[in-house]
Amino acid sequence: MQLIPCPWCGPREETEFHYGGQAHVEHPADPHALDDEQWAQYVFFRDNPKGPFAERWAHTAGCRRWFNAVRDTVSYEFLTVYPVGPPNPLGTGTRERQEATA
């Protein structure tokens, strides 16, 4: 059983948490300006990196608060946890980093 460090409650068993998907996905500034393909990108498409990845988690069986975490998708190790609001400690999103290096 893996322990996940809740920023408010401390380490708890993973069964107390709910995965919320990729963190730092920004809502479109002008949603009415998006076409169907852009909406599909916003709603359905997420990064799927190998290595550190910023995710959202909720401590549903504890304090019921949402937080962000950077987790290694290879080892499942939680590298850091932090409240919702601060910037991504990995910098820009994974997709942007991959496009910048391509």
PDB file of C-alpha atoms in Angstrom:
ATOM      1  CA  MET A   1       0.000   0.000   0.000  1.00  0.00           C
ATOM      2  CA  GLN A   2       1.396   3.363  -1.008  1.00  0.00           C
ATOM      3  CA  LEU A   3       1.346   6.358   1.316  1.00  0.00           C
ATOM      4  CA  ILE A   4       0.398   9.712  -0.206  1.00  0.00           C
ATOM      5  CA  PRO A   5       1.485  12.849   1.697  1.00  0.00           C
ATOM      6  CA  CYS A   6      -1.576  15.096   2.071  1.00  0.00           C
ATOM      7  CA  PRO A   7      -0.336  18.709   2.613  1.00  0.00           C
ATOM      8  CA  TRP A   8      -2.773  19.133   5.551  1.00  0.00           C
ATOM      9  CA  CYS A   9      -3.131  15.645   7.100  1.00  0.00           C
ATOM     10  CA  GLY A  10       0.270  14.092   6.455  1.00  0.00           C
ATOM     11  CA  PRO A  11       0.924  10.665   4.941  1.00  0.00           C
ATOM     12  CA  ARG A  12      -2.183   8.508   4.459  1.00  0.00           C
ATOM     13  CA  GLU A  13      -2.959   5.313   2.553  1.00  0.00           C
ATOM     14  CA  GLU A  14      -3.705   5.721  -1.138  1.00  0.00           C
ATOM     15  CA  THR A  15      -7.254   4.351  -0.694  1.00  0.00           C
ATOM     16  CA  GLU A  16      -8.169   7.668   0.977  1.00  0.00           C
ATOM     17  CA  PHE A  17      -7.423   9.667  -2.179  1.00  0.00           C
ATOM     18  CA  HIS A  18      -9.027  10.340  -5.530  1.00  0.00           C
ATOM     19  CA  TYR A  19      -7.019  11.115  -8.671  1.00  0.00           C
ATOM     20  CA  GLY A  20      -8.123  14.310 -10.430  1.00  0.00           C
ATOM     21  CA  GLY A  21      -6.067  14.285 -13.599  1.00  0.00           C
ATOM     22  CA  GLN A  22      -3.413  16.621 -14.892  1.00  0.00           C
ATOM     23  CA  ALA A  23      -2.756  19.766 -12.849  1.00  0.00           C
ATOM     24  CA  HIS A  24      -2.329  23.272 -14.240  1.00  0.00           C
ATOM     25  CA  VAL A  25      -4.716  22.864 -17.186  1.00  0.00           C
ATOM     26  CA  GLU A  26      -5.888  26.406 -17.775  1.00  0.00           C
ATOM     27  CA  HIS A  27      -9.488  27.173 -18.706  1.00  0.00           C
ATOM     28  CA  PRO A  28      -9.700  28.943 -22.081  1.00  0.00           C
ATOM     29  CA  ALA A  29      -9.691  32.740 -21.747  1.00  0.00           C
ATOM     30  CA  ASP A  30     -12.490  33.094 -24.335  1.00  0.00           C
ATOM     31  CA  PRO A  31     -14.429  29.799 -24.490  1.00  0.00           C
ATOM     32  CA  HIS A  32     -16.849  31.145 -27.114  1.00  0.00           C
ATOM     33  CA  ALA A  33     -13.975  31.660 -29.543  1.00  0.00           C
ATOM     34  CA  LEU A  34     -13.013  27.963 -29.582  1.00  0.00           C
ATOM     35  CA  ASP A  35     -13.987  25.642 -32.394  1.00  0.00           C
ATOM     36  CA  ASP A  36     -14.892  21.978 -31.813  1.00  0.00           C
ATOM     37  CA  GLU A  37     -11.342  20.731 -32.225  1.00  0.00           C
ATOM     38  CA  GLN A  38      -9.988  23.261 -29.710  1.00  0.00           C
ATOM     39  CA  TRP A  39     -12.718  22.255 -27.214  1.00  0.00           C
ATOM     40  CA  ALA A  40     -11.827  18.619 -27.688  1.00  0.00           C
ATOM     41  CA  GLN A  41      -8.185  19.463 -26.985  1.00  0.00           C
ATOM     42  CA  TYR A  42      -9.158  21.283 -23.781  1.00  0.00           C
ATOM     43  CA  VAL A  43     -11.623  18.668 -22.493  1.00  0.00           C
ATOM     44  CA  PHE A  44     -10.144  15.329 -23.544  1.00  0.00           C
ATOM     45  CA  PHE A  45      -6.438  15.609 -24.353  1.00  0.00           C
ATOM     46  CA  ARG A  46      -3.866  15.481 -21.580  1.00  0.00           C
ATOM     47  CA  ASP A  47      -0.137  14.928 -21.400  1.00  0.00           C
ATOM     48  CA  ASN A  48       1.063  11.394 -20.730  1.00  0.00           C
ATOM     49  CA  PRO A  49       4.759  11.753 -19.894  1.00  0.00           C
ATOM     50  CA  LYS A  50       7.203   9.198 -18.643  1.00  0.00           C
ATOM     51  CA  GLY A  51       8.723  10.677 -15.479  1.00  0.00           C
ATOM     52  CA  PRO A  52       7.711  13.650 -13.287  1.00  0.00           C
ATOM     53  CA  PHE A  53       4.141  14.801 -13.902  1.00  0.00           C
ATOM     54  CA  ALA A  54       1.994  17.418 -12.110  1.00  0.00           C
ATOM     55  CA  GLU A  55      -1.348  15.956 -11.032  1.00  0.00           C
ATOM     56  CA  ARG A  56      -4.415  16.939  -8.998  1.00  0.00           C
ATOM     57  CA  TRP A  57      -5.466  14.797  -6.043  1.00  0.00           C
ATOM     58  CA  ALA A  58      -8.243  14.988  -3.474  1.00  0.00           C
ATOM     59  CA  HIS A  59      -8.062  13.578   0.051  1.00  0.00           C
ATOM     60  CA  THR A  60     -11.644  12.312  -0.177  1.00  0.00           C
ATOM     61  CA  ALA A  61     -11.612  10.127   2.950  1.00  0.00           C
ATOM     62  CA  GLY A  62      -9.807  12.733   5.036  1.00  0.00           C
ATOM     63  CA  CYS A  63      -9.867  16.526   4.889  1.00  0.00           C
ATOM     64  CA  ARG A  64     -11.671  16.427   1.489  1.00  0.00           C
ATOM     65  CA  ARG A  65      -9.338  19.103   0.108  1.00  0.00           C
ATOM     66  CA  TRP A  66      -7.766  19.213  -3.338  1.00  0.00           C
ATOM     67  CA  PHE A  67      -4.027  19.585  -3.800  1.00  0.00           C
ATOM     68  CA  ASN A  68      -1.401  19.212  -6.503  1.00  0.00           C
ATOM     69  CA  ALA A  69       1.416  16.714  -6.559  1.00  0.00           C
ATOM     70  CA  VAL A  70       4.373  15.945  -8.763  1.00  0.00           C
ATOM     71  CA  ARG A  71       4.539  12.186  -9.168  1.00  0.00           C
ATOM     72  CA  ASP A  72       7.013  10.101 -11.131  1.00  0.00           C
ATOM     73  CA  THR A  73       4.882   8.068 -13.535  1.00  0.00           C
ATOM     74  CA  VAL A  74       7.564   5.372 -13.745  1.00  0.00           C
ATOM     75  CA  SER A  75       8.221   4.719 -10.043  1.00  0.00           C
ATOM     76  CA  TYR A  76       4.864   6.115  -8.717  1.00  0.00           C
ATOM     77  CA  GLU A  77       6.908   8.059  -6.140  1.00  0.00           C
ATOM     78  CA  PHE A  78       5.395  11.361  -5.012  1.00  0.00           C
ATOM     79  CA  LEU A  79       8.195  13.926  -5.452  1.00  0.00           C
ATOM     80  CA  THR A  80       6.331  16.882  -3.916  1.00  0.00           C
ATOM     81  CA  VAL A  81       2.837  17.961  -2.888  1.00  0.00           C
ATOM     82  CA  TYR A  82       1.554  21.545  -2.717  1.00  0.00           C
ATOM     83  CA  PRO A  83      -1.739  23.421  -2.410  1.00  0.00           C
ATOM     84  CA  VAL A  84      -3.715  24.411  -5.493  1.00  0.00           C
ATOM     85  CA  GLY A  85      -2.642  27.847  -6.666  1.00  0.00           C
ATOM     86  CA  PRO A  86       1.175  27.983  -6.787  1.00  0.00           C
ATOM     87  CA  PRO A  87       2.757  27.578 -10.229  1.00  0.00           C
ATOM     88  CA  ASN A  88       3.821  24.239 -11.606  1.00  0.00           C
ATOM     89  CA  PRO A  89       7.209  23.373 -10.034  1.00  0.00           C
ATOM     90  CA  LEU A  90       8.125  21.631 -13.290  1.00  0.00           C
ATOM     91  CA  GLY A  91       7.762  24.906 -15.199  1.00  0.00           C
ATOM     92  CA  THR A  92       5.429  24.941 -18.177  1.00  0.00           C
ATOM     93  CA  GLY A  93       3.246  21.982 -19.124  1.00  0.00           C
ATOM     94  CA  THR A  94       4.804  18.825 -20.469  1.00  0.00           C
ATOM     95  CA  ARG A  95       3.315  19.359 -23.924  1.00  0.00           C
ATOM     96  CA  GLU A  96       4.799  22.857 -24.136  1.00  0.00           C
ATOM     97  CA  ARG A  97       8.226  21.562 -23.020  1.00  0.00           C
ATOM     98  CA  GLN A  98       8.152  18.829 -25.667  1.00  0.00           C
ATOM     99  CA  GLU A  99       7.131  21.309 -28.390  1.00  0.00           C
ATOM    100  CA  ALA A 100       9.847  23.756 -27.309  1.00  0.00           C
ATOM    101  CA  THR A 101      12.551  21.087 -27.545  1.00  0.00           C
ATOM    102  CA  ALA A 102      11.296  19.619 -30.865  1.00  0.00           C
TER     103      ALA A 102
END
